[in-house]
Coordinates of C-alpha atoms in Angstrom, one line a residue:
M1 CA 124.0 81.4 108.7
K2 CA 123.5 79.3 105.6
K3 CA 121.4 81.1 103.0
V4 CA 120.6 78.2 100.6
F5 CA 118.3 75.3 101.4
D6 CA 116.3 72.7 99.7
Y7 CA 113.2 73.3 101.7
I8 CA 112.1 76.4 103.7
I9 CA 109.1 75.9 106.1
V10 CA 107.4 79.0 107.5
G11 CA 105.8 78.3 110.8
A12 CA 106.9 75.7 113.5
G13 CA 103.3 74.8 114.4
S14 CA 101.3 71.6 114.3
A15 CA 102.1 71.1 110.6
G16 CA 105.5 72.8 110.4
C17 CA 107.1 70.6 113.1
V18 CA 105.9 67.4 111.3
L19 CA 107.3 68.6 108.0
A20 CA 110.7 69.6 109.6
N21 CA 111.0 66.1 111.0
R22 CA 110.0 64.2 107.9
L23 CA 111.8 66.3 105.3
S24 CA 115.0 66.4 107.2
A25 CA 115.0 62.6 107.7
N26 CA 117.1 62.4 104.5
P27 CA 120.5 63.9 105.5
Q28 CA 120.9 65.2 101.9
H29 CA 118.0 67.6 102.4
R30 CA 118.9 71.0 103.7
V31 CA 115.8 72.3 105.7
L32 CA 115.2 75.7 107.2
L33 CA 112.3 76.1 109.7
L34 CA 111.3 79.7 110.5
E35 CA 109.2 80.5 113.6
T36 CA 108.3 84.0 114.9
G37 CA 107.9 82.8 118.5
G38 CA 110.5 81.2 120.8
S39 CA 110.9 78.3 123.2
D40 CA 108.0 76.2 124.4
K41 CA 109.7 75.0 127.6
S42 CA 107.6 77.1 130.0
I43 CA 105.9 75.2 132.8
F44 CA 102.6 76.8 131.7
I45 CA 102.9 75.2 128.3
Q46 CA 104.1 71.8 129.5
M47 CA 101.6 71.4 132.4
P48 CA 98.3 70.3 130.9
T49 CA 96.1 71.9 133.5
A50 CA 97.6 75.3 132.8
L51 CA 96.2 75.4 129.3
S52 CA 94.4 78.7 129.7
I53 CA 97.6 80.6 130.4
P54 CA 99.6 80.4 127.2
M55 CA 96.5 81.0 125.0
N56 CA 96.1 84.4 126.7
T57 CA 99.8 85.3 126.9
D58 CA 101.2 87.7 124.2
K59 CA 104.6 85.9 124.3
Y60 CA 103.1 82.6 123.2
A61 CA 100.1 83.6 121.0
W62 CA 99.1 86.1 118.4
Q63 CA 96.2 87.8 120.0
F64 CA 94.1 88.3 116.9
H65 CA 90.6 89.7 117.0
T66 CA 87.9 89.7 114.5
E67 CA 86.1 92.7 113.0
P68 CA 82.7 93.2 114.7
E69 CA 80.7 90.1 113.8
P70 CA 77.4 91.3 112.3
Y71 CA 75.3 88.2 113.3
L72 CA 76.7 88.2 116.9
D73 CA 75.4 91.6 117.9
N74 CA 78.6 93.1 116.4
R75 CA 80.8 91.4 119.1
V76 CA 84.5 91.4 118.5
M77 CA 85.8 87.8 118.9
H78 CA 89.1 86.6 120.2
C79 CA 91.2 84.5 117.8
P80 CA 94.5 83.5 119.4
R81 CA 97.0 81.5 117.3
G82 CA 100.3 79.9 118.5
K83 CA 103.4 82.1 118.4
V84 CA 105.9 79.6 119.9
L85 CA 107.6 76.3 118.9
G86 CA 104.7 73.9 118.5
G87 CA 102.4 76.7 117.4
S88 CA 98.8 76.3 118.4
S89 CA 99.6 72.8 119.6
S90 CA 101.5 74.5 122.4
I91 CA 98.6 76.7 123.5
N92 CA 95.5 74.6 122.7
G93 CA 93.3 72.4 125.0
M94 CA 95.1 69.2 123.9
V95 CA 91.9 67.5 122.8
Y96 CA 92.5 64.7 120.3
V97 CA 89.7 64.4 117.8
R98 CA 90.2 63.3 114.3
G99 CA 86.8 64.1 112.9
H100 CA 84.3 61.7 111.4
A101 CA 85.3 59.6 108.4
K102 CA 82.6 61.3 106.3
D103 CA 84.4 64.6 106.9
F104 CA 87.3 63.4 104.8
D105 CA 85.1 61.8 102.2
E106 CA 83.6 65.3 102.0
W107 CA 87.0 66.7 101.3
Q108 CA 87.4 64.4 98.2
Q109 CA 83.9 65.4 97.1
H110 CA 85.1 69.0 97.2
G111 CA 87.9 68.2 94.8
A112 CA 90.7 67.1 97.2
Q113 CA 91.5 63.9 95.3
G114 CA 93.2 61.3 97.4
W115 CA 92.1 62.8 100.7
D116 CA 89.2 60.5 101.5
Y117 CA 89.0 58.7 104.9
Q118 CA 90.6 55.5 103.7
A119 CA 93.6 57.4 102.3
C120 CA 93.9 59.6 105.5
L121 CA 93.5 56.9 108.1
P122 CA 97.0 55.4 107.6
Y123 CA 98.5 58.8 108.3
F124 CA 96.5 59.3 111.5
K125 CA 97.9 55.9 112.6
R126 CA 101.5 56.8 111.6
A127 CA 101.3 60.0 113.7
E128 CA 100.0 58.4 116.9
S129 CA 101.1 56.4 119.9
W130 CA 97.7 55.4 121.6
Y131 CA 98.2 54.3 125.2
L132 CA 95.9 51.3 124.7
G133 CA 97.8 49.9 121.8
E134 CA 97.3 49.5 118.0
D135 CA 94.2 48.3 116.3
S136 CA 92.6 48.9 112.8
Y137 CA 92.1 52.6 113.7
R138 CA 94.7 53.5 116.2
G139 CA 98.5 53.7 116.0
S140 CA 101.0 52.7 118.7
E141 CA 104.4 53.7 117.3
G142 CA 104.0 57.3 116.3
P143 CA 105.5 60.4 117.8
L144 CA 102.2 61.9 119.2
G145 CA 101.2 60.5 122.6
T146 CA 97.4 60.2 123.2
N147 CA 95.5 59.0 126.3
N148 CA 92.5 59.7 128.6
G149 CA 94.2 61.7 131.3
N150 CA 93.2 60.5 134.8
E151 CA 90.9 57.8 133.5
M152 CA 87.7 59.8 134.5
A153 CA 88.5 59.6 138.2
N154 CA 85.9 62.3 139.0
P155 CA 82.4 60.6 139.0
L156 CA 80.9 63.5 137.0
Y157 CA 82.6 62.3 133.8
R158 CA 80.8 58.9 134.0
A159 CA 77.6 60.6 135.0
F160 CA 77.7 62.5 131.8
I161 CA 78.1 59.4 129.7
E162 CA 75.4 57.5 131.6
A163 CA 73.0 60.5 131.2
G164 CA 73.6 60.4 127.4
V165 CA 72.6 56.7 127.3
Q166 CA 69.6 57.4 129.5
A167 CA 68.5 60.1 127.0
G168 CA 68.6 57.5 124.3
Y169 CA 72.0 57.9 122.7
A170 CA 74.6 55.3 122.0
R171 CA 77.7 54.6 124.0
T172 CA 81.1 54.6 122.2
D173 CA 84.4 53.3 123.5
D174 CA 86.5 55.1 120.9
Y175 CA 85.1 58.1 118.9
N176 CA 88.4 58.1 117.0
G177 CA 87.8 54.5 116.0
E178 CA 84.9 52.7 114.3
Q179 CA 82.1 54.8 115.9
Q180 CA 82.2 58.5 116.5
E181 CA 78.6 58.9 117.3
G182 CA 77.7 58.5 121.0
F183 CA 79.0 59.3 124.6
G184 CA 82.3 58.1 125.9
P185 CA 85.8 58.9 127.2
M186 CA 87.7 61.8 125.6
H187 CA 91.3 61.7 124.4
M188 CA 94.1 64.2 124.8
T189 CA 97.6 64.8 123.5
V190 CA 99.3 64.2 126.8
K191 CA 102.3 61.8 127.3
D192 CA 103.8 60.9 130.7
G193 CA 101.9 63.8 132.3
R194 CA 103.2 66.5 129.9
R195 CA 101.6 68.3 127.0
C196 CA 102.5 66.4 123.8
S197 CA 102.7 69.2 121.4
A198 CA 103.9 68.9 117.8
S199 CA 107.2 70.5 119.0
R200 CA 107.7 67.9 121.7
A201 CA 106.6 65.0 119.5
Y202 CA 108.3 65.8 116.2
L203 CA 110.8 68.6 116.7
D204 CA 112.6 67.8 120.0
P205 CA 113.9 64.4 118.8
V206 CA 115.5 65.8 115.6
K207 CA 116.8 69.3 116.7
G208 CA 120.3 68.0 116.6
R209 CA 120.3 67.1 112.9
D210 CA 123.0 68.9 111.0
N211 CA 120.8 69.4 108.0
L212 CA 118.0 71.1 110.0
T213 CA 118.3 74.8 110.8
I214 CA 115.7 76.2 113.2
V215 CA 115.4 80.0 113.4
T216 CA 113.2 81.5 116.1
G217 CA 112.2 85.1 116.4
A218 CA 111.9 85.2 112.6
L219 CA 108.9 87.1 111.1
A220 CA 108.4 86.1 107.5
H221 CA 107.7 89.2 105.3
K222 CA 107.0 87.5 101.9
V223 CA 107.7 84.6 99.6
L224 CA 110.3 85.5 97.0
L225 CA 109.2 84.9 93.4
D226 CA 111.0 84.5 90.1
G227 CA 108.1 84.9 87.7
K228 CA 105.7 82.2 88.7
R229 CA 108.1 80.2 90.8
A230 CA 108.8 80.5 94.5
V231 CA 112.5 80.7 95.1
G232 CA 112.9 81.8 98.8
V233 CA 111.6 83.8 101.8
E234 CA 112.3 87.2 103.1
Y235 CA 112.1 87.5 106.9
Q236 CA 113.2 89.7 109.7
C237 CA 115.2 88.4 112.7
K238 CA 116.8 90.5 115.5
G239 CA 116.1 93.7 113.6
K240 CA 117.7 92.7 110.4
T241 CA 116.2 91.6 107.1
H242 CA 117.3 88.2 105.7
R243 CA 116.7 86.4 102.5
A244 CA 116.9 82.6 102.3
T245 CA 116.8 80.6 99.0
A246 CA 114.8 77.4 98.5
E247 CA 116.1 75.2 95.7
R248 CA 113.2 72.8 95.9
R249 CA 110.2 74.2 97.8
V250 CA 108.8 76.9 100.0
I251 CA 106.2 75.5 102.3
L252 CA 103.8 77.8 104.3
S253 CA 102.6 76.3 107.5
A254 CA 101.8 79.6 109.2
G255 CA 98.2 78.6 110.0
P256 CA 94.7 79.6 108.8
I257 CA 95.4 83.3 109.5
G258 CA 99.1 83.5 108.8
S259 CA 99.3 81.5 105.6
P260 CA 96.7 83.4 103.5
H261 CA 98.1 86.7 104.9
L262 CA 101.7 85.7 103.9
L263 CA 100.4 84.8 100.4
Q264 CA 98.8 88.2 100.1
L265 CA 101.9 90.0 101.4
S266 CA 103.7 88.2 98.6
G267 CA 101.3 89.5 95.9
I268 CA 99.3 86.2 95.6
G269 CA 95.6 86.6 96.1
D270 CA 92.6 88.5 95.0
Q271 CA 93.9 91.3 92.8
D272 CA 91.4 93.9 94.1
A273 CA 92.3 93.2 97.8
L274 CA 96.0 93.3 97.0
K275 CA 95.7 96.7 95.2
A276 CA 93.6 98.1 98.0
A277 CA 96.4 97.2 100.5
G278 CA 99.2 98.6 98.3
V279 CA 100.7 95.3 97.3
E280 CA 101.9 94.7 93.8
V281 CA 99.9 91.8 92.2
Q282 CA 102.2 88.9 91.3
H283 CA 99.5 86.3 90.8
H284 CA 95.7 86.7 90.9
L285 CA 94.3 83.9 93.0
P286 CA 90.9 85.0 94.2
G287 CA 90.3 82.2 96.8
V288 CA 93.2 83.2 99.1
G289 CA 91.7 84.0 102.5
K290 CA 88.2 83.1 101.4
N291 CA 86.1 80.1 102.7
L292 CA 87.2 80.8 106.3
Q293 CA 85.4 78.6 108.8
D294 CA 85.5 78.0 112.6
H295 CA 83.6 76.3 115.4
L296 CA 81.6 78.2 117.9
E297 CA 80.6 76.8 121.3
F298 CA 79.0 78.0 124.6
Y299 CA 79.2 76.7 128.2
F300 CA 76.0 75.0 129.5
Q301 CA 76.6 75.4 133.3
Y302 CA 74.9 73.8 136.4
R303 CA 75.5 74.1 140.1
C304 CA 76.6 70.9 141.8
K305 CA 75.2 69.6 145.0
Q306 CA 78.4 67.8 146.0
P307 CA 81.8 69.5 146.6
I308 CA 83.6 67.3 144.1
T309 CA 84.3 69.8 141.3
L310 CA 87.4 71.7 140.2
N311 CA 85.8 74.9 141.6
G312 CA 87.1 73.8 144.9
K313 CA 90.6 73.8 143.6
L314 CA 90.9 77.4 142.5
D315 CA 92.5 78.8 145.6
W316 CA 96.3 79.4 145.6
F317 CA 97.0 76.7 148.2
S318 CA 95.2 74.0 146.2
K319 CA 96.9 75.2 143.0
G320 CA 100.2 75.0 144.7
L321 CA 99.7 71.4 145.8
I322 CA 98.5 70.4 142.3
G323 CA 101.6 72.1 140.8
A324 CA 104.0 70.5 143.3
R325 CA 102.7 67.1 142.6
W326 CA 103.0 67.6 138.9
I327 CA 106.5 69.0 139.2
L328 CA 107.6 66.0 141.3
N329 CA 106.0 63.1 139.4
K330 CA 103.9 64.5 136.5
T331 CA 100.6 63.0 137.9
G332 CA 97.4 64.2 139.5
L333 CA 95.1 67.1 138.4
G334 CA 98.1 68.9 136.8
A335 CA 98.5 66.1 134.3
T336 CA 95.2 66.4 132.5
N337 CA 93.3 69.0 130.5
H338 CA 90.2 67.9 132.5
F339 CA 88.1 67.2 129.4
E340 CA 87.9 63.4 130.0
S341 CA 84.4 62.6 128.7
C342 CA 82.6 63.8 125.6
A343 CA 79.9 63.1 123.1
F344 CA 79.2 63.5 119.4
I345 CA 75.5 63.5 118.3
R346 CA 73.4 64.5 115.4
S347 CA 71.3 67.6 115.8
K348 CA 68.2 66.1 114.0
E349 CA 67.0 63.3 111.8
G350 CA 68.3 63.5 108.3
V351 CA 71.8 64.4 109.4
E352 CA 74.1 61.6 108.3
W353 CA 76.9 61.9 110.7
P354 CA 77.4 63.9 114.0
D355 CA 77.3 67.7 113.8
L356 CA 77.2 68.5 117.5
Q357 CA 80.2 68.0 119.9
Y358 CA 80.3 68.0 123.7
H359 CA 83.4 68.5 126.0
F360 CA 82.4 67.7 129.6
L361 CA 84.2 69.6 132.4
P362 CA 83.8 69.0 136.1
A363 CA 83.9 72.7 136.8
A364 CA 81.9 75.8 136.0
I365 CA 84.7 78.1 134.8
R366 CA 85.8 80.2 131.8
Y367 CA 88.9 79.6 129.6
D368 CA 90.6 82.5 131.4
G369 CA 90.4 80.5 134.6
K370 CA 87.7 82.7 136.2
S371 CA 84.7 81.1 137.9
A372 CA 81.4 82.3 136.8
F373 CA 79.9 82.1 140.4
D374 CA 80.7 81.1 144.0
G375 CA 80.4 77.5 144.8
H376 CA 80.6 74.1 143.0
G377 CA 79.5 73.5 139.4
F378 CA 80.0 71.6 136.2
Q379 CA 79.6 72.4 132.5
V380 CA 79.5 71.0 129.0
H381 CA 81.0 72.9 126.1
I382 CA 78.6 72.4 123.2
G383 CA 78.7 73.6 119.6
H384 CA 77.3 73.0 116.2
N385 CA 80.3 71.7 114.3
K386 CA 79.4 71.7 110.6
P387 CA 78.7 75.4 110.0
K388 CA 77.6 76.7 106.6
S389 CA 78.7 80.3 107.4
R390 CA 81.8 81.5 105.6
G391 CA 84.3 84.3 106.3
E392 CA 87.5 85.8 105.0
V393 CA 91.1 86.8 105.9
T394 CA 92.0 90.0 104.1
I395 CA 95.2 91.9 104.0
K396 CA 95.0 95.5 105.3
S397 CA 98.5 96.8 104.5
A398 CA 101.7 95.9 102.8
D399 CA 103.3 96.2 106.3
P400 CA 103.8 92.5 107.4
T401 CA 103.6 93.6 111.1
Q402 CA 100.0 94.7 110.7
A403 CA 97.4 92.0 111.3
P404 CA 94.9 91.2 108.5
K405 CA 91.2 91.8 108.7
I406 CA 89.4 88.7 110.1
Q407 CA 85.7 88.2 109.5
F408 CA 84.1 84.9 110.2
N409 CA 80.4 85.9 109.6
Y410 CA 79.5 83.5 112.4
L411 CA 75.8 82.5 112.3
A412 CA 75.2 84.1 109.0
H413 CA 73.4 80.9 107.8
Q414 CA 70.0 80.0 109.2
D415 CA 71.1 76.3 109.5
D416 CA 73.8 77.3 112.0
I417 CA 71.2 79.2 114.1
E418 CA 69.0 76.2 114.1
G419 CA 71.9 74.0 115.0
F420 CA 72.5 76.1 118.2
R421 CA 68.8 75.9 119.1
A422 CA 69.3 72.1 119.1
C423 CA 72.4 72.5 121.2
V424 CA 70.3 74.2 124.0
R425 CA 67.3 71.9 123.9
L426 CA 69.1 68.6 123.5
T427 CA 71.7 69.4 126.2
R428 CA 69.1 70.5 128.7
E429 CA 67.3 67.1 128.2
I430 CA 70.6 65.2 128.7
I431 CA 71.6 66.9 131.9
E432 CA 68.1 66.4 133.3
Q433 CA 68.5 62.6 133.2
P434 CA 68.6 60.5 136.5
A435 CA 72.4 60.0 136.2
F436 CA 72.8 63.7 137.4
D437 CA 70.1 63.6 140.1
A438 CA 72.8 63.3 142.8
Y439 CA 74.8 66.2 141.4
R440 CA 72.6 68.6 139.5
D441 CA 71.5 71.7 141.6
G442 CA 70.0 74.2 139.1
E443 CA 70.9 75.7 135.8
I444 CA 73.4 78.6 135.8
Q445 CA 73.5 79.2 132.1
P446 CA 71.6 79.7 129.8
G447 CA 69.0 79.8 132.7
K448 CA 65.5 78.3 132.9
D449 CA 63.9 81.5 131.4
V450 CA 65.7 80.8 128.0
Q451 CA 63.1 78.7 126.2
S452 CA 61.7 80.1 123.0
D453 CA 63.6 80.3 119.7
E454 CA 64.0 84.0 120.1
E455 CA 65.3 83.7 123.7
I456 CA 67.7 81.0 122.6
D457 CA 69.0 83.0 119.6
A458 CA 69.6 86.1 121.8
F459 CA 71.4 84.0 124.4
V460 CA 73.6 82.3 121.8
R461 CA 74.6 85.6 120.1
Q462 CA 75.9 86.9 123.4
A463 CA 77.3 83.7 124.9
V464 CA 79.0 81.8 122.1
E465 CA 82.8 81.9 121.9
S466 CA 85.2 80.6 119.3
A467 CA 86.3 77.1 119.9
Y468 CA 89.6 78.3 118.4
H469 CA 89.4 76.1 115.2
P470 CA 89.8 78.6 112.3
S471 CA 90.5 76.8 109.1
C472 CA 89.8 76.4 105.4
S473 CA 91.1 79.8 104.2
C474 CA 93.4 78.4 101.5
K475 CA 91.2 75.5 100.5
M476 CA 92.4 72.5 98.6
G477 CA 90.6 71.6 95.3
E478 CA 90.3 72.4 91.7
D479 CA 87.4 75.0 91.5
D480 CA 87.9 78.7 90.9
M481 CA 88.2 79.5 94.6
A482 CA 90.7 76.7 95.4
V483 CA 94.1 77.9 96.5
V484 CA 96.1 74.6 96.5
D485 CA 95.7 71.4 94.5
S486 CA 95.6 67.9 95.9
N487 CA 99.4 67.9 96.1
T488 CA 99.2 71.0 98.4
Q489 CA 100.9 73.2 95.7
V490 CA 99.6 76.7 95.2
H491 CA 97.7 76.9 91.9
G492 CA 99.8 78.7 89.3
I493 CA 103.0 79.0 91.4
D494 CA 105.7 76.4 91.1
G495 CA 107.7 75.4 94.2
L496 CA 105.2 76.8 96.7
N497 CA 103.0 74.7 99.0
V498 CA 100.6 75.4 101.8
V499 CA 100.4 72.7 104.5
D500 CA 98.2 73.4 107.6
S501 CA 94.6 73.7 108.5
S502 CA 94.0 76.5 106.0
I503 CA 93.9 73.9 103.2
F504 CA 91.0 72.0 104.6
P505 CA 88.1 72.3 102.1
T506 CA 85.5 72.0 104.9
I507 CA 85.9 71.9 108.7
P508 CA 85.7 68.5 110.3
N509 CA 83.4 67.6 113.2
G510 CA 86.0 68.0 116.0
N511 CA 89.1 69.7 117.2
L512 CA 91.7 70.4 114.5
N513 CA 95.1 69.5 115.9
A514 CA 94.8 65.8 115.0
P515 CA 93.7 66.4 111.3
T516 CA 96.3 69.1 110.9
I517 CA 99.1 66.7 111.9
M518 CA 97.6 64.1 109.6
V519 CA 97.6 66.5 106.7
A520 CA 101.3 67.3 107.3
E521 CA 102.2 63.6 107.5
K522 CA 100.5 62.9 104.2
A523 CA 101.8 66.1 102.6
A524 CA 105.4 65.2 103.6
D525 CA 105.2 62.0 101.5
I526 CA 103.7 64.0 98.6
I527 CA 106.4 66.6 98.7
L528 CA 109.2 64.0 99.0
G529 CA 107.7 62.0 96.0
Q530 CA 107.3 59.0 98.2
P531 CA 104.5 56.4 97.6
A532 CA 101.4 57.1 99.7
L533 CA 100.7 54.7 102.6
K534 CA 98.4 51.9 101.6
A535 CA 94.7 52.8 102.0
N536 CA 93.1 51.4 105.1
N537 CA 89.7 49.9 104.4
A538 CA 88.5 49.8 108.0
Q539 CA 84.8 50.5 108.1
V540 CA 83.1 53.1 110.2
A541 CA 79.7 53.2 111.8
I542 CA 76.9 55.2 110.3
H543 CA 73.5 55.1 112.0
S544 CA 71.4 52.7 110.1
Q545 CA 68.3 54.9 110.5
W546 CA 69.9 58.4 110.3
Q547 CA 67.3 59.6 107.8
A548 CA 64.4 58.8 110.2
V549 CA 65.7 59.2 113.8
Q550 CA 67.8 61.7 115.7
R551 CA 69.1 59.2 118.2
S552 CA 69.2 55.6 119.2
T553 CA 71.2 53.5 121.7
E554 CA 72.0 51.2 118.8
I555 CA 74.0 52.5 115.8

């Protein structure tokens, strides 16, 4: 195999696939893409309804776990990350949420110059092919297909939206457009009935390029340095150690766990942590692995009076029919992730933009596919999405096969605790609206006995799960704890970039696949030295009375 390249990309996930596509578009660029996992062609990855399977399968996901979380009654939390072509975009729930415009303005305020909403919006548009066509906010010619699944055929989806309006909240036709705040249809990365992962969208069309080399089954051991310059990557493949040289840049796209860990394995990070792990310090950069953030959520579950939920489709015969229809024509319940309506609201007055997110599901069921009870039910996934708690990814050993220590410190900040109290009380009020009278048949979880602050806090500590959105562990900025600058280059190391969700300065209000792809699109232009796309001045809605009111049907 060739040993010398212009660009080496570590990780064929949501960001790495974008970079491989864009950097290899020039036939003069020799590009190497390294991925530890293998093919993403499994029916369980491609069929949207099977989303819980790859996430919980060792072949397709790193099955990371946290240290005992001290503010969650010392629970050990599951933190799966993609280990397959497409990375976490091949194992995720396919929900397409960009985040609020203010989330990206916040990035710029944290020192990520040129990453405000108006600068990022053109790259969201470039990435996307929105099934309803282009407008000021949505793209129609990009690789990433997005739609609304089965158009909310189940009446429970629309009941959720109507209940929100009855509770005094706004309606929004497109939360990824002008107005995030409100209740409306949810969008997913599904195209022609199949999961539209970053691998399918960006990598499949260009795999035949002569100047793009893709190596699967390759575990990166470290970045090779010549003084303060990255010159290549050492990796293991099929039991042998290989070294590949990068004449221009090494780009880490190994994700919010993998990228800081690989920097640390390479001797780049906090010197005390490196020494403790037996790694020779090459460059003291104390922010590596710090600032770790994630979204938590829990399921608010109700029994359903009518037999119209997915709980009636969990037997093997029904699953077989759903699978057969999907295999034959890629339609039906197999062609959706089942999250087809949603909401973004503010937890209290004085919050400028939404900090709570709802995914509605016409079933009462866990991510592992197990029903929580016998009978029909529905649930909303609800979480406080602008956490102030911060964690860390820390190397344990110089052995690259040993997972790092992961500690999120979930709910360490009092504001996060209060945010989840709002989740319980506001959700209960919404589901009690008349729109659900024909369907609602008693609360399963949390249960009517959970009312006081203390009871809610105890329930949340036991019930919350990760929403699988780790990020921010190699943050972009210029302060002492920043890891990369606004050009995504590692501070103090030439020729080395990090491009994935680890470089987010703060976590956006929403799922992270869309902003990760956007970041890679924008970073590709920066790395190639191409002019940035022209800023888009499309305006976004902010509640006119956000300082005084928590909700209103008029924004």
